[in-house]
Coordinates of C-alpha atoms and ligand atoms in Angstrom, one line a residue:
Chain S
M1 CA 70.0 70.9 0.6
N2 CA 73.1 71.3 -1.4
L3 CA 72.2 74.9 -2.3
L4 CA 72.1 75.9 1.3
N5 CA 75.6 74.5 2.1
K6 CA 76.9 77.1 -0.3
F7 CA 76.1 79.8 2.3
S8 CA 79.0 78.5 4.3
N9 CA 81.4 78.0 1.4
P10 CA 84.9 78.8 2.7
E11 CA 86.1 80.3 -0.6
L12 CA 83.2 82.6 -0.7
C13 CA 83.7 83.6 3.0
K14 CA 87.3 84.4 2.3
K15 CA 86.5 86.6 -0.6
L16 CA 83.8 88.4 1.3
L17 CA 86.1 88.9 4.2
T18 CA 88.6 90.5 1.9
L19 CA 86.0 92.8 0.5
L20 CA 84.9 93.8 4.0
K21 CA 88.5 94.5 5.1
N22 CA 89.0 96.8 2.1
E23 CA 85.8 98.6 2.7
L24 CA 86.6 99.2 6.4
I25 CA 88.4 102.5 6.1
R26 CA 87.6 103.6 9.6
P27 CA 86.3 101.8 12.8
F28 CA 82.7 100.5 12.4
R29 CA 80.6 99.5 15.3
F30 CA 77.6 97.3 14.5
M31 CA 75.0 95.8 16.8
E32 CA 73.2 92.6 16.2
V33 CA 69.9 92.1 18.0
C34 CA 69.4 88.3 17.8
G35 CA 70.6 85.6 20.1
T36 CA 71.1 83.3 17.1
H37 CA 73.4 85.9 15.4
T38 CA 75.4 86.2 18.6
V39 CA 75.9 82.5 18.7
A40 CA 76.5 82.1 14.9
I41 CA 79.1 84.8 14.9
F42 CA 81.1 83.1 17.6
R43 CA 80.5 79.5 16.7
S44 CA 81.4 79.9 13.0
G45 CA 84.7 81.5 14.1
L46 CA 83.9 84.7 12.3
R47 CA 84.4 86.7 15.4
S48 CA 88.1 85.9 15.5
L49 CA 88.4 86.7 11.8
F50 CA 86.8 90.1 12.0
P51 CA 89.2 92.9 11.3
E52 CA 90.2 94.9 14.3
N53 CA 88.2 98.0 13.3
L54 CA 85.0 96.0 13.0
I55 CA 83.4 96.2 16.4
H56 CA 80.7 93.7 17.2
V57 CA 78.2 94.5 19.9
S58 CA 75.3 92.3 21.0
G59 CA 72.1 94.1 21.8
P60 CA 68.9 93.1 23.5
G61 CA 68.3 90.2 21.1
C62 CA 68.0 87.2 23.5
P63 CA 64.5 86.8 24.8
V64 CA 65.6 85.0 27.9
C65 CA 68.1 87.8 28.8
V66 CA 65.6 90.7 28.3
T67 CA 63.0 89.1 30.5
H68 CA 62.7 91.6 33.4
E69 CA 63.5 90.5 36.9
R70 CA 59.9 91.3 37.9
E71 CA 58.7 89.0 35.2
V72 CA 61.0 86.3 36.4
A73 CA 59.8 86.7 40.0
A74 CA 56.2 86.4 38.6
F75 CA 56.7 83.1 36.8
L76 CA 58.6 81.7 39.8
E77 CA 55.5 82.6 41.9
L78 CA 53.3 80.9 39.3
A79 CA 55.3 77.7 39.6
Q80 CA 54.5 77.5 43.2
K81 CA 50.7 77.4 42.6
D82 CA 48.7 74.3 42.1
V83 CA 49.3 74.3 38.3
V84 CA 51.4 72.7 35.6
L85 CA 53.8 75.3 34.3
A86 CA 55.0 74.6 30.8
T87 CA 58.1 76.5 29.5
F88 CA 60.8 76.6 26.9
G89 CA 63.9 74.9 28.6
D90 CA 65.9 78.1 28.4
L91 CA 64.0 79.7 31.3
M92 CA 64.7 76.8 33.8
R93 CA 68.0 78.2 35.1
V94 CA 67.3 82.0 35.1
P95 CA 67.8 83.2 38.7
G96 CA 65.1 85.2 40.4
P97 CA 65.2 87.0 43.7
N98 CA 67.2 84.9 46.3
K99 CA 68.9 83.2 43.3
Q100 CA 66.0 80.7 43.1
T101 CA 65.3 79.1 39.6
L102 CA 62.5 77.1 38.1
K103 CA 64.9 74.2 38.2
D104 CA 65.2 74.5 42.0
L105 CA 61.4 74.7 42.4
Q106 CA 61.1 71.6 40.2
A107 CA 63.5 69.7 42.4
Q108 CA 61.3 70.8 45.4
G109 CA 58.3 69.2 43.7
A110 CA 56.8 72.0 41.6
N111 CA 55.1 70.6 38.4
I112 CA 57.2 72.2 35.7
K113 CA 57.3 70.7 32.2
I114 CA 59.8 71.7 29.5
V115 CA 58.2 72.0 26.0
Y116 CA 59.6 72.6 22.6
S117 CA 56.5 74.2 21.2
P118 CA 53.6 76.1 22.7
F119 CA 51.4 73.6 20.9
D120 CA 53.0 70.8 23.1
A121 CA 51.8 72.8 26.1
L122 CA 48.3 72.8 24.7
Q123 CA 48.6 69.1 24.2
L124 CA 49.6 68.8 27.8
A125 CA 46.4 70.6 28.8
L126 CA 44.4 68.2 26.6
D127 CA 46.1 65.2 28.2
T128 CA 45.4 66.4 31.8
P129 CA 41.9 67.9 31.7
D130 CA 41.8 68.1 35.5
R131 CA 45.0 70.3 35.8
D132 CA 45.5 73.9 34.8
V133 CA 48.4 74.2 32.4
I134 CA 50.1 77.6 32.1
F135 CA 52.6 78.3 29.3
I136 CA 55.2 81.1 29.7
G137 CA 55.0 83.0 26.5
I138 CA 58.4 84.6 25.9
G139 CA 60.1 85.6 22.7
F140 CA 59.9 88.2 20.0
E141 CA 57.9 88.4 16.8
T142 CA 59.1 85.0 15.6
T143 CA 57.7 83.2 18.6
A144 CA 54.6 85.3 19.4
P145 CA 52.7 84.1 16.3
T146 CA 53.2 80.4 17.3
V147 CA 51.7 81.2 20.6
A148 CA 48.9 83.2 19.0
A149 CA 48.1 80.2 16.7
T150 CA 48.1 77.9 19.7
L151 CA 45.6 80.2 21.6
N152 CA 43.5 80.3 18.4
V153 CA 43.2 76.5 18.4
A154 CA 42.5 76.5 22.2
R155 CA 39.6 78.9 21.6
Q156 CA 38.2 76.9 18.7
Q157 CA 38.3 73.8 20.8
N158 CA 36.9 75.6 23.8
I159 CA 39.7 74.3 26.1
K160 CA 39.2 75.5 29.7
N161 CA 42.5 74.5 31.4
F162 CA 45.1 76.2 29.2
F163 CA 46.6 79.6 29.9
V164 CA 49.4 81.8 28.6
F165 CA 51.5 84.1 30.8
C166 CA 52.3 86.5 28.1
L167 CA 55.7 88.2 28.2
H168 CA 56.3 88.6 24.5
K169 CA 58.3 91.6 23.3
L170 CA 58.8 93.5 20.1
V171 CA 62.1 94.3 18.5
P172 CA 61.6 97.7 16.7
P173 CA 60.4 99.7 19.7
A174 CA 63.4 98.4 21.7
L175 CA 65.8 99.6 19.0
K176 CA 64.1 103.0 19.1
A177 CA 64.4 103.1 22.9
L178 CA 68.1 102.2 22.7
L179 CA 68.8 104.9 20.1
S180 CA 66.9 107.6 21.9
G181 CA 68.9 106.6 25.0
G182 CA 72.0 107.6 23.1
V183 CA 73.6 104.2 22.4
K184 CA 76.5 104.7 19.9
I185 CA 76.1 102.4 17.0
D186 CA 77.1 102.8 13.3
G187 CA 74.7 100.2 11.9
F188 CA 72.4 97.3 12.7
L189 CA 72.5 93.7 11.7
L190 CA 68.8 92.9 11.9
P191 CA 67.4 89.6 13.1
G192 CA 66.5 87.3 10.1
H193 CA 63.7 85.3 11.6
V194 CA 62.0 88.2 13.4
S195 CA 62.1 89.9 10.0
A196 CA 60.7 86.8 8.2
I197 CA 57.5 87.7 10.2
I198 CA 57.5 91.6 10.3
G199 CA 59.3 92.3 7.0
R200 CA 61.4 95.3 6.3
G201 CA 59.0 98.2 6.8
P202 CA 59.0 98.4 10.7
Y203 CA 62.8 99.2 10.6
E204 CA 62.7 102.0 8.2
F205 CA 62.9 104.6 11.0
L206 CA 66.5 103.5 11.5
S207 CA 67.7 105.1 8.3
K208 CA 65.0 107.8 8.1
D209 CA 65.1 109.1 11.7
Y210 CA 68.5 108.1 12.8
N211 CA 70.5 108.1 9.6
L212 CA 71.7 104.5 10.3
P213 CA 72.2 101.7 7.8
A214 CA 70.6 98.4 8.7
T215 CA 70.6 95.0 6.9
I216 CA 68.4 92.0 7.5
G217 CA 70.8 89.0 7.6
G218 CA 70.6 85.2 7.7
F219 CA 72.7 83.0 9.9
E220 CA 75.2 81.3 7.7
P221 CA 78.7 82.8 7.7
V222 CA 78.2 84.1 4.1
D223 CA 74.9 85.7 5.1
I224 CA 76.5 87.5 8.1
L225 CA 79.6 88.7 6.1
Q226 CA 77.4 89.9 3.3
A227 CA 75.1 91.8 5.6
I228 CA 78.0 93.5 7.4
Y229 CA 79.7 94.3 4.1
E230 CA 76.5 96.0 2.9
L231 CA 76.3 98.0 6.2
V232 CA 79.8 99.3 5.9
K233 CA 79.3 100.2 2.2
M234 CA 76.2 102.3 3.0
F235 CA 78.0 103.9 6.0
N236 CA 81.0 104.9 3.8
L237 CA 78.7 106.4 1.1
N238 CA 76.6 108.0 3.8
Q239 CA 73.5 106.5 2.1
P240 CA 71.8 104.7 4.9
A241 CA 68.9 102.4 4.1
V242 CA 67.3 99.2 5.4
V243 CA 68.4 96.4 3.1
N244 CA 67.2 92.8 3.0
C245 CA 70.1 90.5 2.5
Y246 CA 68.2 87.4 3.4
S247 CA 65.7 87.2 0.5
R248 CA 65.5 83.4 0.5
V249 CA 63.6 83.6 3.7
V250 CA 62.4 87.3 4.2
K251 CA 59.9 89.0 2.0
D252 CA 59.8 92.8 2.3
E253 CA 56.2 92.6 3.5
G254 CA 56.9 89.8 6.0
N255 CA 54.5 87.0 6.6
Q256 CA 51.1 88.5 6.5
K257 CA 49.3 85.4 7.7
A258 CA 51.4 85.2 10.8
L259 CA 50.9 88.9 11.4
L260 CA 47.2 88.6 11.1
M261 CA 47.2 85.8 13.6
L262 CA 49.3 87.9 15.9
K263 CA 46.9 90.8 15.7
R264 CA 43.9 88.6 16.2
V265 CA 45.2 87.4 19.6
F266 CA 47.5 90.1 20.9
E267 CA 47.6 93.9 21.1
P268 CA 50.6 96.1 21.8
C269 CA 51.2 97.1 25.4
S270 CA 54.0 98.7 27.4
A271 CA 56.6 96.2 28.6
L272 CA 59.4 95.9 31.0
W273 CA 62.9 95.0 29.6
R274 CA 65.8 93.9 31.7
G275 CA 68.2 96.8 31.8
L276 CA 66.2 99.0 29.5
G277 CA 63.2 99.4 31.8
E278 CA 59.7 100.2 30.6
I279 CA 59.3 100.8 26.9
P280 CA 55.9 101.9 25.5
D281 CA 54.2 99.6 23.0
S282 CA 57.1 97.2 23.1
G283 CA 55.2 94.2 24.4
L284 CA 52.1 92.2 23.6
Q285 CA 49.1 91.5 25.7
I286 CA 46.2 89.0 25.1
R287 CA 43.2 90.7 23.7
S288 CA 39.9 90.7 25.6
E289 CA 38.4 88.1 23.1
F290 CA 41.0 85.7 24.4
E291 CA 41.1 86.7 28.0
A292 CA 39.8 83.4 29.3
F293 CA 43.3 82.1 28.4
D294 CA 45.2 85.0 30.0
A295 CA 47.1 83.8 33.0
R296 CA 47.6 87.4 34.2
K297 CA 43.8 87.7 34.7
S298 CA 43.1 84.2 35.9
F299 CA 46.0 83.9 38.3
N300 CA 46.1 87.4 39.7
L301 CA 49.2 88.6 38.0
E302 CA 48.1 92.0 36.7
D303 CA 50.7 93.6 39.0
L304 CA 54.1 91.9 38.8
P305 CA 55.9 91.5 42.1
Q306 CA 58.3 94.3 43.0
V307 CA 61.8 92.9 43.3
P308 CA 65.2 94.6 43.3
P309 CA 67.6 94.1 40.3
L310 CA 70.2 91.2 40.6
K311 CA 73.0 92.3 42.8
G312 CA 76.3 93.0 40.9
C313 CA 74.9 91.8 37.6
K314 CA 75.6 94.1 34.7
C315 CA 73.2 92.4 32.2
G316 CA 71.4 95.7 31.7
D317 CA 74.6 97.4 30.4
V318 CA 75.6 94.4 28.4
L319 CA 72.2 94.3 26.7
K320 CA 72.5 98.0 25.8
G321 CA 75.9 97.4 24.3
L322 CA 77.5 99.7 26.8
L323 CA 79.6 97.0 28.5
R324 CA 81.4 94.0 27.1
P325 CA 80.6 90.8 29.1
D326 CA 84.2 90.4 30.2
E327 CA 84.1 93.9 31.6
C328 CA 81.6 92.9 34.2
P329 CA 83.4 92.4 37.5
L330 CA 81.6 89.1 38.1
F331 CA 82.4 87.6 34.7
N332 CA 84.3 84.3 35.0
K333 CA 84.6 84.9 38.8
Q334 CA 81.3 84.5 40.6
C335 CA 79.4 84.2 37.3
T336 CA 80.0 81.2 35.0
P337 CA 77.7 79.1 32.9
E338 CA 77.7 76.4 35.7
S339 CA 76.8 79.0 38.3
P340 CA 75.2 82.0 36.5
V341 CA 74.4 85.2 38.3
G342 CA 72.5 86.8 35.5
P343 CA 70.4 85.6 32.5
C344 CA 73.0 86.7 29.9
M345 CA 75.2 83.9 31.3
V346 CA 72.3 81.4 31.5
S347 CA 70.9 81.4 28.1
T348 CA 73.1 79.8 25.4
E349 CA 72.1 82.8 23.3
G350 CA 73.2 85.3 25.9
S351 CA 76.3 87.3 25.2
C352 CA 78.0 86.5 28.5
A353 CA 77.6 82.8 27.8
A354 CA 78.9 83.2 24.3
Y355 CA 81.9 85.2 25.5
Y356 CA 82.6 82.6 28.1
K357 CA 82.3 79.6 25.8
Y358 CA 84.3 81.0 22.9
L359 CA 86.7 83.5 24.4
V360 CA 87.7 82.2 27.9
Chain N
M1 CA 65.0 78.9 22.1
C2 CA 65.2 81.1 19.0
L3 CA 66.7 78.5 16.8
A4 CA 64.8 78.4 13.5
V5 CA 66.1 75.9 11.0
P6 CA 65.3 74.8 7.5
M7 CA 63.7 71.3 7.4
E8 CA 62.5 69.3 4.4
V9 CA 58.8 68.6 4.1
K10 CA 58.1 64.9 3.6
S11 CA 54.3 64.8 3.8
I12 CA 51.3 66.9 4.8
D13 CA 48.1 66.1 6.6
G14 CA 45.8 69.1 7.1
L15 CA 47.6 71.6 9.3
V16 CA 50.4 69.2 10.2
A17 CA 53.5 68.5 8.1
E18 CA 56.0 65.8 8.6
V19 CA 59.5 67.3 8.2
E20 CA 63.0 65.9 8.3
I21 CA 66.4 67.2 9.2
G22 CA 69.5 65.1 9.2
G23 CA 67.5 61.9 9.2
V24 CA 65.4 62.9 12.2
K25 CA 61.7 63.3 11.5
N26 CA 59.4 65.7 13.3
Q27 CA 55.9 67.1 13.0
V28 CA 55.3 70.8 12.6
R29 CA 52.2 72.9 12.5
L30 CA 51.3 74.9 9.3
D31 CA 48.9 77.5 10.9
I32 CA 51.0 80.5 10.3
I33 CA 53.0 79.8 7.1
D34 CA 51.9 82.1 4.3
E35 CA 52.6 79.9 1.4
Q36 CA 51.4 76.3 1.5
P37 CA 54.5 74.1 1.2
R38 CA 54.6 70.8 -0.8
P39 CA 56.7 67.7 -0.2
G40 CA 60.2 68.4 -1.2
D41 CA 60.0 72.1 -0.1
Y42 CA 62.1 73.4 2.7
V43 CA 60.4 75.3 5.5
I44 CA 61.9 77.4 8.3
V45 CA 60.7 75.8 11.6
H46 CA 60.5 77.6 14.9
A47 CA 58.9 76.4 18.1
G48 CA 57.1 73.6 16.3
F49 CA 55.6 75.8 13.6
A50 CA 56.7 76.3 10.0
I51 CA 57.1 80.1 9.7
R52 CA 58.3 80.5 6.1
K53 CA 58.9 78.5 3.0
L54 CA 62.5 78.7 1.8
D55 CA 62.6 80.3 -1.6
K56 CA 65.1 78.2 -3.7
D57 CA 65.0 80.7 -6.6
E58 CA 66.0 83.5 -4.3
A59 CA 68.8 81.4 -2.8
L60 CA 70.1 80.7 -6.3
E61 CA 69.8 84.3 -7.3
T62 CA 71.9 85.4 -4.3
L63 CA 74.6 82.8 -5.2
K64 CA 74.6 83.9 -8.8
L65 CA 75.2 87.5 -7.8
F66 CA 78.2 86.3 -5.8
E67 CA 79.4 84.3 -8.7
K68 CA 79.2 87.3 -11.0
G69 CA 80.7 89.8 -8.5
L70 CA 83.5 87.6 -7.1
G71 CA 84.3 85.2 -10.0
L72 CA 83.6 82.1 -8.0
E73 CA 81.8 79.0 -9.2
L74 CA 79.0 78.2 -6.8
T75 CA 76.0 76.9 -8.6
Ligands
LIG401 S1 78.9 88.2 33.5 FE1 77.2 87.4 34.8 S2 76.8 89.0 36.3 FE2 78.0 89.9 34.7 S3 76.5 90.8 33.3 FE3 77.0 88.8 32.5 S4 75.4 87.5 33.5 FE4 75.4 89.4 34.6

């Protein structure tokens, strides 16, 4: 659509960049918490145009990266059972204990299928009624409703051979955990499509309790520059608020229909995050009404395997914004996208991978 | 995996819409979209589901604000 191309208009970007530069009277450190923002900031070239005193930090916004090593070990175990494991392609190369990946297991004969949508995994179950199909549910509030809707259809159609291994996570509790852990940030660029579902309300604690400005931003260069400019303006005026700069997609109240679906199928639970550890109420588990589809219950995964963290990998500190990827001793040495040590180098949305691709 | 992109709705059949982006057609589910789209509308698609309708008026409004504030001609 012609209208949408305007959100990458170079003239407009230039003007916004000038405005931003003028507004930056002191160093400003912002964190984005969305893999798509990480990639968009690098790919659009914005990162190299940012003024020196604008410091960009990537937080725990890539669902592949925040999947805990114990969760990875669990789905690797699942893949070795007599099942069809359906997954988003991004998880295929995430190394578990002993550096093993789903891709390795697939080469050794495990039945692993890459799907683009959870609904495709359900279709797989319908097509192979004599096989159990397990979908690995990862992702934040944008993805979880799509899995909820799929489970809802599975229940309506009384499908017996479809299961979800639920590892979904929620963004606001992770931000809270980061901040109470003492991470130094001056403002947040909030994830546009998570916000399309949850709206603006769940972030209000950022300005109320932590005195931090936050803006919900889209993914075109104009969106990103505008959102950062608004952040800096609020910071300078010391008038922090949570502002929606992506109104063509995000409504303040979010998507109520998706939220209802989410609540029908899932309930909040404590969850493990790579690097951040256990955070209360930061994950989703399948409600008892849907437990017939819960892979944790049907495949004996209530307790995740105990495994040590990946040796030498600093993904935890990278995800907390404490370490720049290139400050990790393994970066571009033992750890490259061809031979990744940690998930932040595997996922195209991981910050180590973005640093490697655009800055090495 | 988080990619969510605007796609144009071509036709709708129950809970399934046919959408198009850059000449490539796809089918997406409409189970969780909160405003029923119509052909010609743009929807944000994530993991095979339409998650939001794109609000053209809001897009225009944002661009108009830039026009006014920055003296550019955009719309
Ligand atoms: S560079 Fe590699 S080893 Fe270091 S934090 Fe990133 S993914 Fe982990």
